[in-house]
mmCIF file of N, CA and C in Angstrom:
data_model
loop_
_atom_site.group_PDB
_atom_site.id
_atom_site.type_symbol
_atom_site.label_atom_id
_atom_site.label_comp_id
_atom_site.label_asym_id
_atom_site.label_seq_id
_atom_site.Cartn_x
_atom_site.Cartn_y
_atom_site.Cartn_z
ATOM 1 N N UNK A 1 -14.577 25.285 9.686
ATOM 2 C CA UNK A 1 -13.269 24.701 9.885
ATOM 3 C C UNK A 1 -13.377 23.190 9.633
ATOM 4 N N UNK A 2 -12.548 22.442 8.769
ATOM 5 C CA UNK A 2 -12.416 21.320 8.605
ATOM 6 C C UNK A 2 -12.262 20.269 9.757
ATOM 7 N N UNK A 3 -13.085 19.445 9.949
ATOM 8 C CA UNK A 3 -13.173 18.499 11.199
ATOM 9 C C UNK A 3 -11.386 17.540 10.727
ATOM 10 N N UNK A 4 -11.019 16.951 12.049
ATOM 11 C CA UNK A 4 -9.538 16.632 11.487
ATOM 12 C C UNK A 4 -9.972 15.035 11.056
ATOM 13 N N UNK A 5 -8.823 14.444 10.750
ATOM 14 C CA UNK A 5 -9.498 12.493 10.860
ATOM 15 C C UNK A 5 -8.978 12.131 11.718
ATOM 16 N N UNK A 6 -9.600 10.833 12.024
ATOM 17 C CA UNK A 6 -9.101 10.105 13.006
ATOM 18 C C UNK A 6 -7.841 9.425 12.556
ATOM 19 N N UNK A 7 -6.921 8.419 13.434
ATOM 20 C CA UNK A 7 -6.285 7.695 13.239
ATOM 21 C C UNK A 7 -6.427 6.633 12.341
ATOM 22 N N UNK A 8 -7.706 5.989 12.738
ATOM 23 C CA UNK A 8 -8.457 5.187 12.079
ATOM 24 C C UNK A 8 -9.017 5.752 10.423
ATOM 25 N N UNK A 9 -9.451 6.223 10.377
ATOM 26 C CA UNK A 9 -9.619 7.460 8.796
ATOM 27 C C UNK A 9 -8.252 7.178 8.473
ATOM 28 N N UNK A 10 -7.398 8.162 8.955
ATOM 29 C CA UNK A 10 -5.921 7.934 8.212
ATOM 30 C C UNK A 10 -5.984 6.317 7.310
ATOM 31 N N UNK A 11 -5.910 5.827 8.661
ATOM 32 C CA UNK A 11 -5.535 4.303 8.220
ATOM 33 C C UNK A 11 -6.026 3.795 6.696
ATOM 34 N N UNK A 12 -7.442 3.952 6.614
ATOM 35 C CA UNK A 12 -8.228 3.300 6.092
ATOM 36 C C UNK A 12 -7.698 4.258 4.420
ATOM 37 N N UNK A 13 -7.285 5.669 4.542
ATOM 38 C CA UNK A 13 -6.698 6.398 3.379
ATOM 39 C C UNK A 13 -5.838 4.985 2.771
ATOM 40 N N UNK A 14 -4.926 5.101 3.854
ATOM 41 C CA UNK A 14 -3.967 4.027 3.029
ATOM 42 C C UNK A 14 -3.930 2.704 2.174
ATOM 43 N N UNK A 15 -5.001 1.961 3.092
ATOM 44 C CA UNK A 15 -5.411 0.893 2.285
ATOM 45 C C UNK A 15 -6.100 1.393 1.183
ATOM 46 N N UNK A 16 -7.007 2.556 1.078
ATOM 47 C CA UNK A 16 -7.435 2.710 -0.403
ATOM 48 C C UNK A 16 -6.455 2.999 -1.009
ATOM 49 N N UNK A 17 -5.423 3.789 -0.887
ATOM 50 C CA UNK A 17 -4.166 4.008 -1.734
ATOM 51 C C UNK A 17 -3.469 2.969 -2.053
ATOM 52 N N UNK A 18 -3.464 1.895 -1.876
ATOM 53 C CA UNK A 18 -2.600 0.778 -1.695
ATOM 54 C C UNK A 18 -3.616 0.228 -2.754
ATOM 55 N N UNK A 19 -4.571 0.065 -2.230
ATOM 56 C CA UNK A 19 -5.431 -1.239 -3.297
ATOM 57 C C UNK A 19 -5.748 0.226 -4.677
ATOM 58 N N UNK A 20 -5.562 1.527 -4.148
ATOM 59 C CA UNK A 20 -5.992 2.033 -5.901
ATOM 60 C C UNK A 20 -4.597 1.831 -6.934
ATOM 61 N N UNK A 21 -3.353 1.648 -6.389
ATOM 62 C CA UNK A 21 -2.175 1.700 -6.763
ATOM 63 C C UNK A 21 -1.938 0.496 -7.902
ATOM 64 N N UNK A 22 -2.830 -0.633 -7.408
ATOM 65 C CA UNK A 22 -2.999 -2.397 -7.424
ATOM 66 C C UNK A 22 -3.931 -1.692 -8.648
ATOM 67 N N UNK A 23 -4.987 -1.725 -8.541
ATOM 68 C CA UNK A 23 -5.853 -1.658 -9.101
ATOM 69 C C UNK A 23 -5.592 -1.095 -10.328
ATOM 70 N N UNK A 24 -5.009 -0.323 -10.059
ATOM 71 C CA UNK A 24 -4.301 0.320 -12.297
ATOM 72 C C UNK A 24 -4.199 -0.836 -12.868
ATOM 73 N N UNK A 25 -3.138 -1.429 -12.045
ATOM 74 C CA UNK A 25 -2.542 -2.440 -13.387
ATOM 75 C C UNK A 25 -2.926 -4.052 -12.964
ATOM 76 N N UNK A 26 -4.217 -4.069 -11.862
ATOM 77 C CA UNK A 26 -4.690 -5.423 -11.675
ATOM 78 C C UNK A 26 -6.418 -5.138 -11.753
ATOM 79 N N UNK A 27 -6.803 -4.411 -11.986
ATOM 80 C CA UNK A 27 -8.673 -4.263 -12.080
ATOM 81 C C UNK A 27 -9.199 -5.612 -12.129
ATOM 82 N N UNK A 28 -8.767 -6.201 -13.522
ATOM 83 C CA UNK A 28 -9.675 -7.138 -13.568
ATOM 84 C C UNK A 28 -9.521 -8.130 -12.690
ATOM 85 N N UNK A 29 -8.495 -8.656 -12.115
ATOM 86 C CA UNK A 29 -8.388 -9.645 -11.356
ATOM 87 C C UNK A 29 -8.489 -9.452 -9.683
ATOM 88 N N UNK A 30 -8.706 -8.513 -9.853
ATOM 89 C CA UNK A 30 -9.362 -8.078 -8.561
ATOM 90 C C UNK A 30 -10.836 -7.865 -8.071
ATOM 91 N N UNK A 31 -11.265 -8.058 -9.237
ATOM 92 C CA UNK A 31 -12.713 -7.556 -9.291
ATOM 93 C C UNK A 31 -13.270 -8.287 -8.328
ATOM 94 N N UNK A 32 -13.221 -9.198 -7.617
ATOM 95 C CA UNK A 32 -14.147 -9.867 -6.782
ATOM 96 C C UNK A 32 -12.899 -10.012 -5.269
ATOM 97 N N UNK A 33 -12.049 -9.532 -5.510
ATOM 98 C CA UNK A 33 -11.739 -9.144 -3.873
ATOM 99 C C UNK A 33 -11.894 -7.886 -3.095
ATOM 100 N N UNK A 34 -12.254 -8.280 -1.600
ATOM 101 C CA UNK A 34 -12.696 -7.336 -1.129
ATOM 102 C C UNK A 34 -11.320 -6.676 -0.247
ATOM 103 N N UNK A 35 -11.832 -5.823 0.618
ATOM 104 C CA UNK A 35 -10.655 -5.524 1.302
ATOM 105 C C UNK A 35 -11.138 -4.636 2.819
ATOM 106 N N UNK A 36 -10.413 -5.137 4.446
ATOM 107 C CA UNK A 36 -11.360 -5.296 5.232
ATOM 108 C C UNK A 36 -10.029 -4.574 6.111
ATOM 109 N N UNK A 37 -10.567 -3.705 7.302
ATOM 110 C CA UNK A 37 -9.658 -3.243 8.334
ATOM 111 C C UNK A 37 -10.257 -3.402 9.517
ATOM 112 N N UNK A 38 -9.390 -4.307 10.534
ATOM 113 C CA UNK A 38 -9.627 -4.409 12.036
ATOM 114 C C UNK A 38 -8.745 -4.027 12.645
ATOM 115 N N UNK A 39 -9.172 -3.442 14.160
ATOM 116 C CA UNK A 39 -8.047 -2.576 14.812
ATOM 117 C C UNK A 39 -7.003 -3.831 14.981
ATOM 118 N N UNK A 40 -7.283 -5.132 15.576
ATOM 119 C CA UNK A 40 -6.473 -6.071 16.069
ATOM 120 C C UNK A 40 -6.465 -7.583 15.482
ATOM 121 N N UNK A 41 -5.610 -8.318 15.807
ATOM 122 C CA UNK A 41 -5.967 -9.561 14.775
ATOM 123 C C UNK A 41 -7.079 -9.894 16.046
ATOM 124 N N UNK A 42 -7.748 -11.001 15.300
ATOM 125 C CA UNK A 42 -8.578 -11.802 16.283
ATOM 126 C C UNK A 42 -8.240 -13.482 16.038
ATOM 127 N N UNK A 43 -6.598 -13.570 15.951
ATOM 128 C CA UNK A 43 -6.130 -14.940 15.731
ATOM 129 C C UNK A 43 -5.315 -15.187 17.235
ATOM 130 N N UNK A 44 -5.031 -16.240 17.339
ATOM 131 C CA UNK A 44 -4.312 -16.816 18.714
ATOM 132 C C UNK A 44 -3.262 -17.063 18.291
ATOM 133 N N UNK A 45 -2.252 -15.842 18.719
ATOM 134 C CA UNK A 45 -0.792 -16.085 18.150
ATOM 135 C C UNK A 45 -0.056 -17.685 18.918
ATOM 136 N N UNK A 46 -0.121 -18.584 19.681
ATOM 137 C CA UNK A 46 0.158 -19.826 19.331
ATOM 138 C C UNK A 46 -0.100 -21.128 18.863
ATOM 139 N N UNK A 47 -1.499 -20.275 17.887
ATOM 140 C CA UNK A 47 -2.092 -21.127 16.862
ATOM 141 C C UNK A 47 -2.202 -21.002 15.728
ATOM 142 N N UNK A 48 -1.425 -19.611 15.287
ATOM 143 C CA UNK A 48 -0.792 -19.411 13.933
ATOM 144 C C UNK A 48 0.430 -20.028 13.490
ATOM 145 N N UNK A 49 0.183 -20.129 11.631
ATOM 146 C CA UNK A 49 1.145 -21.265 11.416
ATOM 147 C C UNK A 49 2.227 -20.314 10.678
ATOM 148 N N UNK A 50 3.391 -20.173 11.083
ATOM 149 C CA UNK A 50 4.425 -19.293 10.790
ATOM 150 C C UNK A 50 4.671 -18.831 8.998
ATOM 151 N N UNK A 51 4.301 -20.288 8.367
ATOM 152 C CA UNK A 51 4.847 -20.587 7.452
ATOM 153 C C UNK A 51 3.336 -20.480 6.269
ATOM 154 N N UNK A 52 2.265 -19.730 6.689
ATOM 155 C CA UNK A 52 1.221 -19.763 5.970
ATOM 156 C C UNK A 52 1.327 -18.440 5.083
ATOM 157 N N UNK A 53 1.016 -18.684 3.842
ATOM 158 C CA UNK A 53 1.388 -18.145 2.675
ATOM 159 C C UNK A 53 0.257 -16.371 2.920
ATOM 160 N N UNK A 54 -0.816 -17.299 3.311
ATOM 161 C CA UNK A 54 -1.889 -15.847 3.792
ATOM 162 C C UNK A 54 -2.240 -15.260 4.929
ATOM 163 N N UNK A 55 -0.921 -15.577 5.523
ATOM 164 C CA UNK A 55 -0.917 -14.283 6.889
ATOM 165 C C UNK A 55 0.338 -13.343 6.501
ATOM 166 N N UNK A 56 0.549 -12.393 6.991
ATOM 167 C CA UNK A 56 1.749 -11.775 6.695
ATOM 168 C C UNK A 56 1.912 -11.838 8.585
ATOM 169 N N UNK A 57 3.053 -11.933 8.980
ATOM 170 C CA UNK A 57 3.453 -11.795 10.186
ATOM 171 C C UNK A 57 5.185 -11.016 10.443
ATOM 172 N N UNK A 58 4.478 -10.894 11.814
ATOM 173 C CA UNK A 58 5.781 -9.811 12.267
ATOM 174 C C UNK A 58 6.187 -10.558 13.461
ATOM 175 N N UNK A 59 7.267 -11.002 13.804
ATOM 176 C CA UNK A 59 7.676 -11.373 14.789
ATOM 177 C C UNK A 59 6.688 -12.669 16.009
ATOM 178 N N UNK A 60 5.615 -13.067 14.963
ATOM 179 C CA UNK A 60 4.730 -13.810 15.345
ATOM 180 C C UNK A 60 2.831 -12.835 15.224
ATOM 181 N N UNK A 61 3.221 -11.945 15.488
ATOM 182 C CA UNK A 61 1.913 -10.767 15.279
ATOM 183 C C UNK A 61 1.566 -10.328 13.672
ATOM 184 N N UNK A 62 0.357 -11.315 13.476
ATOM 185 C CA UNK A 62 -0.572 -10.993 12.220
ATOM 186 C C UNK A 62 -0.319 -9.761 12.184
ATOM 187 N N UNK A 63 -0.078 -9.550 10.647
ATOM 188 C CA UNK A 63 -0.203 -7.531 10.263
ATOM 189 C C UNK A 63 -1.526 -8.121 9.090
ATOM 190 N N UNK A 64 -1.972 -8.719 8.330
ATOM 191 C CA UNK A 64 -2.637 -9.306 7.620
ATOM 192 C C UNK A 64 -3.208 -10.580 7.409
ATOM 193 N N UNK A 65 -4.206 -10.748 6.412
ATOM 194 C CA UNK A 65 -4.780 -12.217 6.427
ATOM 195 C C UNK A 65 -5.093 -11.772 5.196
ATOM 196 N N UNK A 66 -5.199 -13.192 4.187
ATOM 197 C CA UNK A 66 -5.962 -13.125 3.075
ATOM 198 C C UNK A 66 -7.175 -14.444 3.824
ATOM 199 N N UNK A 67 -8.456 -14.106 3.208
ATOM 200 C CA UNK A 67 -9.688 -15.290 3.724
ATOM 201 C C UNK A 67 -9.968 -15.548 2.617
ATOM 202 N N UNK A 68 -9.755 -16.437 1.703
ATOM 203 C CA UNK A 68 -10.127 -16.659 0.496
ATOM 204 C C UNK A 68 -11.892 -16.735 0.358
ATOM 205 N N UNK A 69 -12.302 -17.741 1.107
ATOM 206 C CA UNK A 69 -13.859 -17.486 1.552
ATOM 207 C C UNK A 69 -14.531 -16.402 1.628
ATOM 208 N N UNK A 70 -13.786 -15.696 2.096
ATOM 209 C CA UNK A 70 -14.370 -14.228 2.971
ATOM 210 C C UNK A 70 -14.398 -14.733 4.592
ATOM 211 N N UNK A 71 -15.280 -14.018 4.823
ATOM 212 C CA UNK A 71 -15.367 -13.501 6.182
ATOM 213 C C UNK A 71 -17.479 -13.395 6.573
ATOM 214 N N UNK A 72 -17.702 -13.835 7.385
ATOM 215 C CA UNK A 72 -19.215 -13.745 7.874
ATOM 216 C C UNK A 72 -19.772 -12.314 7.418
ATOM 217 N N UNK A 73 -19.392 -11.463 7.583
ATOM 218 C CA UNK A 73 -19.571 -9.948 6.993
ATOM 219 C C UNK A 73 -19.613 -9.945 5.722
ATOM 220 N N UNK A 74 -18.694 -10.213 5.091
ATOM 221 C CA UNK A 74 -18.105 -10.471 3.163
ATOM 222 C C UNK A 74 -18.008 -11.525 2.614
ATOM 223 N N UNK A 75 -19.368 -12.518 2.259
ATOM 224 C CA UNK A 75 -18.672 -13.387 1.513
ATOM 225 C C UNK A 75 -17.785 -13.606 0.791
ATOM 226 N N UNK A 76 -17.314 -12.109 -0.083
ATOM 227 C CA UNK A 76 -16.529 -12.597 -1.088
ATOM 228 C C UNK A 76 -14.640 -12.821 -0.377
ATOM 229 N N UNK A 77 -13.850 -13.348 -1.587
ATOM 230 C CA UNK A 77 -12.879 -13.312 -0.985
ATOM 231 C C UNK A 77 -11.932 -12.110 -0.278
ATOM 232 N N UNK A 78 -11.132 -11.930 0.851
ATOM 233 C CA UNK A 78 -10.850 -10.546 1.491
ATOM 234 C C UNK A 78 -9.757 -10.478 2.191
ATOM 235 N N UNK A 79 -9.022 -9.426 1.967
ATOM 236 C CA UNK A 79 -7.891 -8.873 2.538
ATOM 237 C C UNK A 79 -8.126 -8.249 3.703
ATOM 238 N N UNK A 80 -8.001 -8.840 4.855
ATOM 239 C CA UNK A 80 -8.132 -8.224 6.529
ATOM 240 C C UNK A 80 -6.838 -7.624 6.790
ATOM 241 N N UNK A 81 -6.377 -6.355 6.605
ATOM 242 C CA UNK A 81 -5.304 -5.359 7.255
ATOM 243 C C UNK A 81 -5.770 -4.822 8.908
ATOM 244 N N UNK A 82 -4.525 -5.506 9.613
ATOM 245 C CA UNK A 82 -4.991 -5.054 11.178
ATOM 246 C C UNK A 82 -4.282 -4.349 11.526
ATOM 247 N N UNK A 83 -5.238 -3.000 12.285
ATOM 248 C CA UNK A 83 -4.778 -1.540 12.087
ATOM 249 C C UNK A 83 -3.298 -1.151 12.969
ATOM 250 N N UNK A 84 -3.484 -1.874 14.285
ATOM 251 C CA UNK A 84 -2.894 -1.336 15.524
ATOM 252 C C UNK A 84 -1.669 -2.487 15.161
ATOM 253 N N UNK A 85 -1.143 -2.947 15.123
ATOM 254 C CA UNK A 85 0.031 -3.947 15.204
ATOM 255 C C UNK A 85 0.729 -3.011 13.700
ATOM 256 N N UNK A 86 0.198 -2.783 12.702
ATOM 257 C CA UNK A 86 0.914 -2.174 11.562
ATOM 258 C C UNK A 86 1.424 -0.577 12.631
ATOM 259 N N UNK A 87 0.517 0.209 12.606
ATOM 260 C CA UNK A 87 0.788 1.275 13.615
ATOM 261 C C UNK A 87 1.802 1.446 14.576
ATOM 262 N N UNK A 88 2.130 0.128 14.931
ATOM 263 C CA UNK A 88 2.879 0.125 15.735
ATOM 264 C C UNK A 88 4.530 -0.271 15.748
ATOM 265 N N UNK A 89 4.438 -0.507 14.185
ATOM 266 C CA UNK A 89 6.009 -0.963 13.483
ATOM 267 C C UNK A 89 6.354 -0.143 12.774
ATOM 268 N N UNK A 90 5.658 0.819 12.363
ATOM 269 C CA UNK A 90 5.649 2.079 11.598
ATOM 270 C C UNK A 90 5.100 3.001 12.052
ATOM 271 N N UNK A 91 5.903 4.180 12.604
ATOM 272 C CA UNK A 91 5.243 5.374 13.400
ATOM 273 C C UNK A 91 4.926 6.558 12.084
ATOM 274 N N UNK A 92 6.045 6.419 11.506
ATOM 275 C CA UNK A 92 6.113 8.084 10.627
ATOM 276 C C UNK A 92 4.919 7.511 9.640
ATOM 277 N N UNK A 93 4.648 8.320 8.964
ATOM 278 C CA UNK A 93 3.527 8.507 7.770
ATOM 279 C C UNK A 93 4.502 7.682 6.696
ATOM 280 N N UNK A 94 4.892 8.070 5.999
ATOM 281 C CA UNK A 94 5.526 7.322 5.100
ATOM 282 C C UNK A 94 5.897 6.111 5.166
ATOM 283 N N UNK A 95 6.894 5.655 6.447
ATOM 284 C CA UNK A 95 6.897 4.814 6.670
ATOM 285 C C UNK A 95 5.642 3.350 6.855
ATOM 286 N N UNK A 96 4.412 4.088 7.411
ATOM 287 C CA UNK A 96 3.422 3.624 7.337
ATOM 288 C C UNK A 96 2.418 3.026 6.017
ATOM 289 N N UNK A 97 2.699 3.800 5.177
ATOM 290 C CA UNK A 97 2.498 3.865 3.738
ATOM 291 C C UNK A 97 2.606 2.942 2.889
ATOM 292 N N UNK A 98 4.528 2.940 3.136
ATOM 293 C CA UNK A 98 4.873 1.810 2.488
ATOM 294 C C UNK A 98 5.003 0.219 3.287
ATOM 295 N N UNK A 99 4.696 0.334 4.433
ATOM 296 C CA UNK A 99 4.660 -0.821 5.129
ATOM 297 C C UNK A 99 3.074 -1.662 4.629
ATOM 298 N N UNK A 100 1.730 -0.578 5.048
ATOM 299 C CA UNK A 100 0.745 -0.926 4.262
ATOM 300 C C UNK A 100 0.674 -1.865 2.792
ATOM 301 N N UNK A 101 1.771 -0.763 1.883
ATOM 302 C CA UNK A 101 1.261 -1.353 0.664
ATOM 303 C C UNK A 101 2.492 -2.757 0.016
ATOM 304 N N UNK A 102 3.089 -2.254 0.812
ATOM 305 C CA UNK A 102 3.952 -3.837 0.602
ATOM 306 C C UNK A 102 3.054 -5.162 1.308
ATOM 307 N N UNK A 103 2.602 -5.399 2.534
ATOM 308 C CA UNK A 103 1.379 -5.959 3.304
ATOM 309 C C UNK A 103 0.526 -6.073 2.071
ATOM 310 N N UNK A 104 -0.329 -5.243 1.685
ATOM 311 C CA UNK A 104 -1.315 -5.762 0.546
ATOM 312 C C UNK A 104 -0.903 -6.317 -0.639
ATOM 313 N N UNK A 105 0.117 -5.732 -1.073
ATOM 314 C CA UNK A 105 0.727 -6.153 -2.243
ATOM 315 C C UNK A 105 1.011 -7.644 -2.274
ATOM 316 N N UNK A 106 2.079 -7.993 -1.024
ATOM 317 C CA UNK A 106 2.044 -9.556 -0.616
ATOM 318 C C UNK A 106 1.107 -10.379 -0.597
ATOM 319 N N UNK A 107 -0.395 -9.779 0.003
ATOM 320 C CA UNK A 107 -1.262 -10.821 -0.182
ATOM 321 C C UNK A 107 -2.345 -11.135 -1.641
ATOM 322 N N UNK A 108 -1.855 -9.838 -2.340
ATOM 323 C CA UNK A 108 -2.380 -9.646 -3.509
ATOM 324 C C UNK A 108 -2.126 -10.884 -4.260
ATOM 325 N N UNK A 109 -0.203 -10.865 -4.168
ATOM 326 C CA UNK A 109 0.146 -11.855 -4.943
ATOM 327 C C UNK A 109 -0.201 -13.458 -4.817
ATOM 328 N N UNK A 110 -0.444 -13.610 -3.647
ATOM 329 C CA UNK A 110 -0.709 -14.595 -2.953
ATOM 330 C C UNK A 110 -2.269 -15.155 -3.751
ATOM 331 N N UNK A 111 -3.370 -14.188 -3.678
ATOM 332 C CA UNK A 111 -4.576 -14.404 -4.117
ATOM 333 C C UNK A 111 -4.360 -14.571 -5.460
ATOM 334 N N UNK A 112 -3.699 -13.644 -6.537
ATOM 335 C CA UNK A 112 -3.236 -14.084 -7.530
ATOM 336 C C UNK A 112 -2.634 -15.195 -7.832
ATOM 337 N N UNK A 113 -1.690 -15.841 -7.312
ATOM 338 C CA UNK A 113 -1.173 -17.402 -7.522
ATOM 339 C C UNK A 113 0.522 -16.175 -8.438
ATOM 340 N N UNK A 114 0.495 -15.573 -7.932
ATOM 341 C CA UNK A 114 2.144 -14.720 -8.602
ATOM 342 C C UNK A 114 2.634 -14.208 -7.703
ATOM 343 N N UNK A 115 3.685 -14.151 -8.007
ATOM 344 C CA UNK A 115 5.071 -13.764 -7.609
ATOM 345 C C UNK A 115 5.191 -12.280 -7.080
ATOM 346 N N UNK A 116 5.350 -11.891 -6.044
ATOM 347 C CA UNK A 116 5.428 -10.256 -5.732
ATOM 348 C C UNK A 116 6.272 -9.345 -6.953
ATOM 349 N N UNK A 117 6.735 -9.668 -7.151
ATOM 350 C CA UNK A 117 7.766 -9.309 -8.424
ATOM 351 C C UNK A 117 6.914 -8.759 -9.404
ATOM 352 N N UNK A 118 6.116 -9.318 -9.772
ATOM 353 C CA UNK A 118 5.315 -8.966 -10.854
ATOM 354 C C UNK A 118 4.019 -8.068 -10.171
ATOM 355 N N UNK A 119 3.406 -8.249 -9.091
ATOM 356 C CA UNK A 119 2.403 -7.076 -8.706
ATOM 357 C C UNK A 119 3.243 -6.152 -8.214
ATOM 358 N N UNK A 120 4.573 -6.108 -7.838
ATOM 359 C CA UNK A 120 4.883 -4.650 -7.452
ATOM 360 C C UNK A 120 6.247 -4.978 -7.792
ATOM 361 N N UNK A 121 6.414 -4.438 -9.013
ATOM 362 C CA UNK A 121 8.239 -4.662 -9.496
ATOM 363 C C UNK A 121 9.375 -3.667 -8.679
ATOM 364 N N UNK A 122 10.372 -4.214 -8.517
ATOM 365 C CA UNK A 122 11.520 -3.499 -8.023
ATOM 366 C C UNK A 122 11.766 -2.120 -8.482
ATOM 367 N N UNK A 123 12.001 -1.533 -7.560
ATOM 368 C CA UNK A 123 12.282 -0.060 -8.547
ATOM 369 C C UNK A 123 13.420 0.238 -8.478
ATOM 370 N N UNK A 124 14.112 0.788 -9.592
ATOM 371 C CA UNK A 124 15.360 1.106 -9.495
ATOM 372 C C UNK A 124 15.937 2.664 -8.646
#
């Protein structure tokens, strides 16, 4: 009998779906970013700056970070998706999905120096 996944498993599906989605039509310029999942931010929400291009925030609560540096773990540069605050603005699956990949997509563009528009065009 198939063991089930965790929550956490789930999660981590998504971000690969999200960054394989990216990855069609951005490979090369991605090639040296990484991409990182923590259950929680580990920032001090009244020492985040509202208006910073590489956090994505919700109501003051990090859902993301881009670290251009990286991170002590990853030197290279990295996309930190934090698990439990996304989880928690998006219950259904789908909903979750696309909350994820809009979150990466945003910081994609961000690391790119472009416009969301162009890593994930409008759909009609």
């Amino acid at each position: 009998m198939p063991r089930s996944r965790t929550r956490s498993e789930r999660f981590d599906d998504l971000i690969l779906n999200a960054v394989e989605e990216l990855e069609a039509h951005w490979s090369a310029e991605l090639s040296g970013l990484e991409f990182a999942v923590e259950d929680v931010p580990n920032l001090v929400p009244g020492e985040i700056d509202e208006f910073d291009p590489e956090i994505v925030l919700d109501r003051g609560v990090p859902l993301a970070r881009l670290m251009r540096t990286g991170v002590e773990e990853i030197p290279a540069p990295t996309i930190i998706v934090y698990r439990r605050p996304i989880e928690a603005r998006a219950t259904a699956g789908e909903d979750r999905s696309d909350l994820v990949f809009m979150i990466v997509a945003e910081l994609v563009a961000e690391f790119l120096g472009r416009d969301i528009d162009e890593i994930d065009p409008p759909r009609s």
